[in-house]
Coordinates of C-alpha atoms in Angstrom, one line a residue:
X19 CA -15.1 -21.5 -5.1
X20 CA -13.5 -19.6 -2.4
X21 CA -15.7 -16.7 -1.8
X22 CA -14.5 -13.4 -0.3
X23 CA -17.8 -11.2 -0.2
X24 CA -16.0 -8.1 0.8
X25 CA -12.3 -6.9 1.1
X26 CA -10.7 -4.3 3.1
X27 CA -8.0 -2.5 1.3
X28 CA -5.6 -1.9 4.1
X29 CA -3.3 0.2 2.0
X30 CA -4.0 2.3 -1.1
X31 CA -3.7 5.9 -2.4
X32 CA -6.4 7.9 -3.9
X33 CA -7.1 8.0 -7.6
X34 CA -6.3 10.7 -10.1
X35 CA -9.3 13.2 -11.2
X36 CA -7.9 14.2 -14.5
X37 CA -8.1 12.9 -18.0
X38 CA -5.1 11.0 -19.0
X39 CA -3.4 10.5 -22.3
X40 CA -1.4 7.3 -23.2
X41 CA 1.9 9.0 -21.7
X42 CA 0.4 9.9 -18.5
X43 CA -1.5 6.7 -18.2
X44 CA 1.7 4.5 -18.9
X45 CA 3.6 6.7 -16.4
X46 CA 1.0 5.7 -13.7
X47 CA 1.4 2.0 -14.8
X48 CA 5.3 2.4 -14.5
X49 CA 5.0 3.5 -10.9
X50 CA 8.8 4.6 -10.0
X51 CA 10.0 4.5 -13.6
X52 CA 8.9 7.9 -15.3
X53 CA 8.9 6.5 -18.7
X54 CA 9.3 3.2 -20.6
X55 CA 12.3 2.4 -22.4
X56 CA 12.3 3.6 -26.0
X57 CA 10.4 1.2 -28.2
X58 CA 8.7 -0.4 -25.2
X59 CA 5.7 0.1 -23.2
X60 CA 4.4 -0.4 -19.6
X61 CA 1.4 -2.4 -21.0
X62 CA 4.2 -5.3 -21.6
X63 CA 4.3 -6.1 -18.0
X64 CA 2.4 -8.5 -15.6
X65 CA 0.6 -5.5 -14.4
X66 CA -0.2 -4.1 -18.0
X67 CA -1.4 -7.5 -18.9
X68 CA -3.8 -7.7 -15.9
X69 CA -5.3 -4.3 -16.6
X70 CA -6.1 -5.3 -20.3
X71 CA -7.6 -8.6 -18.9
X72 CA -9.8 -7.3 -16.2
X73 CA -10.8 -3.6 -16.9
X74 CA -11.9 -3.6 -20.6
X75 CA -15.2 -5.5 -20.0
X76 CA -16.3 -3.0 -17.2
X77 CA -16.1 -0.4 -20.0
X78 CA -18.0 -2.3 -22.5
X79 CA -15.1 -3.7 -24.3
X80 CA -13.7 -7.2 -24.9
X81 CA -10.9 -8.4 -22.7
X82 CA -7.3 -8.0 -24.0
X83 CA -8.4 -5.1 -26.3
X84 CA -5.5 -2.8 -27.4
X85 CA -4.3 -0.1 -25.3
X86 CA -5.2 2.5 -27.8
X87 CA -8.9 1.1 -27.8
X88 CA -9.2 1.0 -24.2
X89 CA -7.9 4.4 -23.6
X90 CA -10.2 5.8 -26.3
X91 CA -13.1 4.4 -24.5
X92 CA -11.8 5.7 -21.1
X93 CA -11.8 9.2 -22.5
X94 CA -15.3 8.7 -24.2
X95 CA -16.9 7.6 -20.7
X96 CA -14.8 10.4 -18.7
X97 CA -12.6 10.0 -15.6
X98 CA -15.5 10.2 -13.1
X99 CA -17.6 7.5 -14.7
X100 CA -14.6 5.2 -15.3
X101 CA -13.6 5.6 -11.7
X102 CA -17.1 4.8 -10.4
X103 CA -17.4 1.7 -12.7
X104 CA -13.9 0.3 -11.6
X105 CA -13.9 1.0 -8.0
X106 CA -17.7 -0.4 -7.5
X107 CA -16.6 -3.7 -9.2
X108 CA -13.7 -4.3 -6.7
X109 CA -16.0 -5.7 -4.0
X110 CA -14.1 -3.5 -1.5
X111 CA -16.0 -2.3 1.3
X112 CA -13.3 -0.1 3.1
X113 CA -10.4 1.8 1.8
X114 CA -7.5 2.7 4.2
X115 CA -6.0 5.7 2.2
X116 CA -2.5 6.8 2.5
X117 CA -2.5 10.5 1.9
X118 CA 1.3 10.9 1.7
X119 CA 3.6 11.3 -1.1
X120 CA 1.9 11.1 -4.6
X121 CA -1.1 12.9 -3.3
X122 CA -0.2 15.4 -5.9
X123 CA 2.1 15.3 -8.9
X124 CA 2.5 16.3 -12.7
X125 CA -0.7 14.1 -13.6
X126 CA -2.8 15.8 -11.1
X127 CA -4.4 15.4 -7.5
X128 CA -5.3 12.3 -6.1
X129 CA -8.7 11.8 -4.2
X130 CA -8.4 11.8 -0.2
X131 CA -10.1 9.0 1.8
X132 CA -13.6 10.2 1.7
X133 CA -13.6 10.8 -2.0
X134 CA -12.4 7.6 -2.8
X135 CA -14.7 5.9 -0.5
X136 CA -17.6 7.8 -2.1
X137 CA -16.5 6.9 -5.7
X138 CA -16.4 3.4 -4.6
X139 CA -19.7 3.4 -2.6
X140 CA -17.5 2.2 0.4
X141 CA -16.3 3.4 3.7
X142 CA -12.8 5.4 3.9
X143 CA -10.2 6.0 6.6
X144 CA -7.0 7.7 6.5
X145 CA -3.6 6.4 6.9
X146 CA -1.3 9.5 7.8
X147 CA 2.2 9.5 6.3
X148 CA 4.7 11.0 8.6
X149 CA 7.3 12.4 6.1
X150 CA 5.2 15.0 4.5
X151 CA 3.9 15.8 8.2
X152 CA 7.3 16.6 9.2
X153 CA 7.8 18.7 6.1
X154 CA 4.6 20.8 6.8
X155 CA 5.8 21.3 10.3
X156 CA 9.3 22.5 9.0
X157 CA 7.7 25.0 6.8
X158 CA 6.4 27.2 9.5
X159 CA 8.9 26.2 12.6
X160 CA 11.0 28.9 13.8
X161 CA 13.9 26.8 14.8
X162 CA 15.0 23.4 16.0
X163 CA 13.2 23.5 19.2
X164 CA 10.0 24.7 17.6
X165 CA 10.4 22.2 14.7
X166 CA 10.6 19.0 17.2
X167 CA 7.9 20.5 19.6
X168 CA 5.6 21.1 16.6
X169 CA 6.3 17.6 15.2
X170 CA 5.5 15.8 18.3
X171 CA 2.2 17.7 18.5
X172 CA 1.5 17.0 15.0
X173 CA 2.0 13.3 15.3
X174 CA -0.2 13.3 18.4
X175 CA -2.9 15.1 16.6
X176 CA -2.7 12.8 13.5
X177 CA -3.0 9.7 15.7
X178 CA -6.1 10.9 17.2
X179 CA -8.0 10.4 13.9
X180 CA -5.9 8.2 11.7
X181 CA -6.5 4.4 11.5
X182 CA -2.6 3.9 11.1
X183 CA 0.7 5.8 10.7
X184 CA 3.0 5.3 7.5
X185 CA 6.7 5.9 6.8
X186 CA 9.5 4.6 4.7
X187 CA 11.9 2.1 6.4
X188 CA 15.0 3.9 5.0
X189 CA 16.4 5.8 2.3
X190 CA 19.3 3.2 1.7
X191 CA 18.4 0.0 -0.1
X192 CA 19.6 -3.1 1.7
X193 CA 20.2 -1.2 4.8
X194 CA 19.3 -2.7 8.2
X195 CA 17.1 -0.6 10.4
X196 CA 18.8 0.7 13.6
X197 CA 16.9 -1.0 16.5
X198 CA 17.4 1.8 19.0
X199 CA 15.7 5.1 19.0
X200 CA 18.0 8.2 18.4
X201 CA 18.7 10.2 21.6
X202 CA 17.6 13.8 22.0
X203 CA 20.9 15.3 21.1
X204 CA 21.2 13.1 17.9
X205 CA 17.6 14.0 16.8
X206 CA 18.5 18.0 17.6
X207 CA 21.5 17.6 15.4
X208 CA 19.9 16.0 12.5
X209 CA 17.0 18.5 12.7
X210 CA 19.2 21.2 12.7
X211 CA 21.3 20.0 9.6
X212 CA 17.9 19.3 7.7
X213 CA 16.5 22.6 8.5
X214 CA 19.5 24.4 7.5
X215 CA 19.8 22.5 4.2
X216 CA 16.0 23.4 3.5
X217 CA 16.8 27.1 4.3
X218 CA 19.7 27.0 1.9
X219 CA 17.5 25.2 -0.9
X220 CA 20.1 22.4 -0.7
X221 CA 20.0 19.2 -2.8
X222 CA 16.9 17.1 -3.1
X223 CA 13.0 18.4 -3.3
X224 CA 12.7 19.1 0.3
X225 CA 11.4 15.6 1.3
X226 CA 12.7 14.2 4.8
X227 CA 15.3 11.6 4.0
X228 CA 17.7 12.1 6.9
X229 CA 17.9 8.5 8.5
X230 CA 18.1 9.9 12.0
X231 CA 14.8 11.8 11.7
X232 CA 13.3 9.0 9.7
X233 CA 14.3 6.7 12.8
X234 CA 12.7 9.4 15.2
X235 CA 9.5 9.3 13.2
X236 CA 9.5 5.5 13.4
X237 CA 9.7 5.5 17.3
X238 CA 7.2 8.4 17.6
X239 CA 4.5 6.3 15.7
X240 CA 5.4 3.1 17.7
X241 CA 4.6 5.1 21.0
X242 CA 1.3 6.1 19.7
X243 CA 0.1 2.6 19.8
X244 CA -1.2 2.8 16.4
X245 CA -0.2 0.3 13.6
X246 CA 3.0 1.5 11.8
X247 CA 2.8 0.7 8.1
X248 CA 6.5 0.4 7.1
X249 CA 7.5 0.7 3.5
X250 CA 10.3 -1.9 3.3
X251 CA 11.2 -1.5 -0.6
X252 CA 14.6 -1.9 -1.9
X253 CA 15.5 -4.8 0.2
X254 CA 15.7 -2.8 3.6
X255 CA 16.2 -5.2 6.6
X256 CA 13.5 -4.5 9.3
X257 CA 14.5 -7.4 11.5
X258 CA 16.6 -5.3 14.1
X259 CA 13.7 -2.8 14.4
X260 CA 10.9 -5.4 14.6
X261 CA 12.9 -7.1 17.2
X262 CA 13.2 -3.9 19.2
X263 CA 9.5 -3.0 19.0
X264 CA 6.4 -4.2 20.8
X265 CA 2.9 -3.2 21.4
X266 CA 1.4 -1.6 18.3
X267 CA 1.2 -3.7 15.1
X268 CA 4.1 -3.4 12.4
X269 CA 2.8 -3.9 8.9
X270 CA 5.4 -4.4 6.3
X271 CA 4.7 -3.1 2.9
X272 CA 6.5 -3.2 -0.4
X273 CA 8.4 -6.4 0.5
X274 CA 8.5 -8.0 -3.2
X275 CA 10.7 -9.9 -4.1
X276 CA 12.0 -10.1 -0.4
X277 CA 8.4 -11.6 0.5
X278 CA 9.5 -14.9 2.1
X279 CA 11.8 -12.8 4.3
X280 CA 8.8 -10.9 5.4
X281 CA 6.6 -13.7 6.0
X282 CA 9.3 -15.3 8.2
X283 CA 9.4 -12.1 10.3
X284 CA 5.6 -12.2 10.8
X285 CA 6.1 -15.9 12.2
X286 CA 8.9 -14.7 14.4
X287 CA 7.4 -11.7 16.0
X288 CA 3.7 -11.4 17.3
X289 CA 3.4 -7.7 16.2
X290 CA 4.7 -8.0 12.5
X291 CA 2.2 -8.4 9.7
X292 CA 2.7 -8.3 6.0
X293 CA 0.8 -6.3 3.4
X294 CA 0.1 -8.5 0.3
X295 CA -0.6 -5.5 -2.2
X296 CA 2.5 -4.8 -3.9
X297 CA 3.3 -8.6 -3.6
X298 CA 0.5 -9.9 -5.9
X299 CA -0.3 -7.0 -8.1
X300 CA 3.2 -6.9 -9.5
X301 CA 3.3 -10.6 -10.2
X302 CA -0.1 -10.7 -11.8
X303 CA -0.7 -14.1 -13.5
X304 CA 2.0 -15.4 -11.2
X305 CA 0.5 -14.2 -8.0
X306 CA -0.7 -17.7 -6.9
X307 CA 2.7 -19.0 -6.6
X308 CA 3.8 -16.0 -4.6
X309 CA 0.9 -16.3 -2.3
X310 CA 1.6 -19.8 -1.8
X311 CA 5.1 -19.2 -0.7
X312 CA 4.1 -16.7 1.7
X313 CA 1.5 -19.2 3.2
X314 CA 4.4 -21.4 4.0
X315 CA 6.0 -19.2 6.6
X316 CA 3.5 -16.5 7.6
X317 CA 0.6 -17.3 10.2
X318 CA -2.6 -16.8 8.4
X319 CA -3.6 -14.3 10.8
X320 CA -0.6 -12.1 9.8
X321 CA -1.5 -11.6 6.0
X322 CA -3.5 -8.6 4.9
X323 CA -4.8 -7.9 1.5
X324 CA -4.5 -4.5 -0.2
X325 CA -4.4 -3.2 -3.6
X326 CA -1.4 -0.9 -2.9
X327 CA -2.9 1.2 -5.8
X328 CA -2.1 4.8 -6.5
X329 CA -3.6 6.9 -9.3
X330 CA -5.5 4.8 -11.6
X331 CA -8.6 3.0 -10.4
X332 CA -7.5 0.1 -12.9
X333 CA -4.9 -0.7 -10.1
X334 CA -7.5 -0.9 -7.4
X335 CA -9.5 -3.3 -9.6
X336 CA -6.7 -5.3 -10.8
X337 CA -5.5 -5.4 -7.2
X338 CA -8.8 -7.0 -6.0
X339 CA -9.3 -9.4 -8.9
X340 CA -5.5 -10.7 -8.9
X341 CA -6.0 -11.4 -5.1
X342 CA -9.4 -13.3 -5.6
X343 CA -7.8 -15.4 -8.4
X344 CA -4.7 -16.2 -6.4
X345 CA -6.7 -17.1 -3.4
X346 CA -8.9 -19.4 -5.3
X347 CA -6.0 -21.1 -6.8
X348 CA -4.1 -21.7 -3.8
X349 CA -6.8 -22.3 -1.3
X350 CA -9.3 -23.8 -3.6
X351 CA -6.5 -26.2 -4.8
X352 CA -5.7 -27.5 -1.4
X353 CA -9.3 -28.1 -1.0
X354 CA -9.7 -30.2 -4.3
X355 CA -6.6 -32.1 -3.3
X356 CA -8.0 -32.9 0.1
X357 CA -5.4 -31.1 2.0
X358 CA -7.8 -28.6 3.6
X359 CA -11.4 -28.5 4.3
X360 CA -13.6 -26.0 2.6
X361 CA -14.6 -24.7 5.8
X362 CA -11.0 -23.9 6.8
X363 CA -10.4 -22.3 3.4
X364 CA -13.3 -20.1 3.8
X365 CA -12.3 -19.0 7.2
X366 CA -8.7 -18.3 6.2
X367 CA -9.7 -16.4 3.0
X368 CA -12.0 -14.2 5.1
X369 CA -9.0 -13.3 7.5
X370 CA -6.7 -12.4 4.7
X371 CA -9.4 -10.5 2.8
X372 CA -10.9 -8.5 5.6
X373 CA -10.6 -10.0 9.1
X374 CA -7.1 -9.7 9.8
X375 CA -7.3 -5.8 8.7
X376 CA -10.3 -5.1 10.8
X377 CA -8.5 -6.8 13.8
X378 CA -5.1 -4.9 13.4
X379 CA -6.7 -1.5 12.7
X380 CA -9.6 -1.6 15.1
X381 CA -12.3 -1.4 12.4
X382 CA -15.1 -2.4 14.5
X383 CA -17.8 -0.4 12.4
X384 CA -17.0 -1.2 8.9
X385 CA -18.9 -4.5 8.4
X386 CA -21.2 -4.3 5.3

C-alpha cells in the first residue's frame, strides 16, 4: 500500500453552515450548473457516485445508500456534526482556503480558514482572491486614482498575511493570456470604464471581469512574490503568461479536461505547478487514469493535491479519498509491476500529497 499519512489541501473553499434540502444539496454537487436537467439528478455523475460511496459509512449508513436516505440521516445528525465527521476523516492536516467568490450565496455562508480548520481538527491558512478584493476597494473609492491606489495597498496588505493569491485567468474560454502587463494608461482607462459601469448599475452583478484589470491583478500578484493560483477553466491558454513570468510560483487550477496541456507547462517552466483537485474529483472512479496521464509529462515535484471543494464537506472527503485511491492504483501498480521501487513510490506520494504544497507555499510550521 502507498500510504499518505497526512495531506495538505492546497486549494479549497469553506463549508456551508446551513441545513440543506435535496435541491440545495444537488445544486452544490452540480457546481456551475444551478439545476439538473428535468428528470435527471446530479447524483448520477462521477462525483455523485463518489459521494454515495465514501460518505454514508461515516454517518452510520451503508455505502451506496439512496440519496434520500443519506440526506435524511444528514439532517438527523445536523450540519455541525456531519461537517466534523467528514472533515476529520479526510486525513488533511492543513487547509489552504480561498475566501473569494462563493463564500456567500443563496445556500448560506461558507466557513473561513480558521473555522474550516477547527471543524477538521487541522491547520488553516487563507488564499486571498483578488477580484472580490478589487470590488471591495471600488465600493469606497472616490475615483480612478483613489481606486488604483487603494487596490495596490489592498494587494500589499493581503500579501502580508495570505499564503497565496488567487484569480481567474480570463473570462473568455479558449483565450490566450496576454504575456505583457498593461500600461498605466491602459489600466486607468479600464478602471474608469469599469467604475462608471458600476455607478450606472450596468450589466452584470458588479464582479470584476474586465480583461485589462484582470491582467493588472495577475501582474500585481506576481510582483508580491507569493504563489499565484490561476484558474484556467474553460480552456484558457496560460502559456504566454507563464512564459513571461518568473520568480513566484504559478499554480494552475481547474485544468480538466486540458490537464495534459497543464502538465506539459509544468515540465516547460520552472515556476509552473498544477493543482490536482478538479482533475481527480470530477473524474471519480476514472481518476487513476487521469493521474497517470499527468505523471507522464509533469515532474513529480510540480503536482499538488487539493480537494478543490466548496460548500459541502462531502466534497473535501471525496477529494481526499479519490486522490488516495488513484495514487495507490497508479504508484502501487507500478511497484507491483516492478517498474518502481516501493521507496520511490512512497517518496513521490509524499511530495504530491503534502511536500510540494509545503515547499511552494512556505509552510514550515504545519507538519503534524
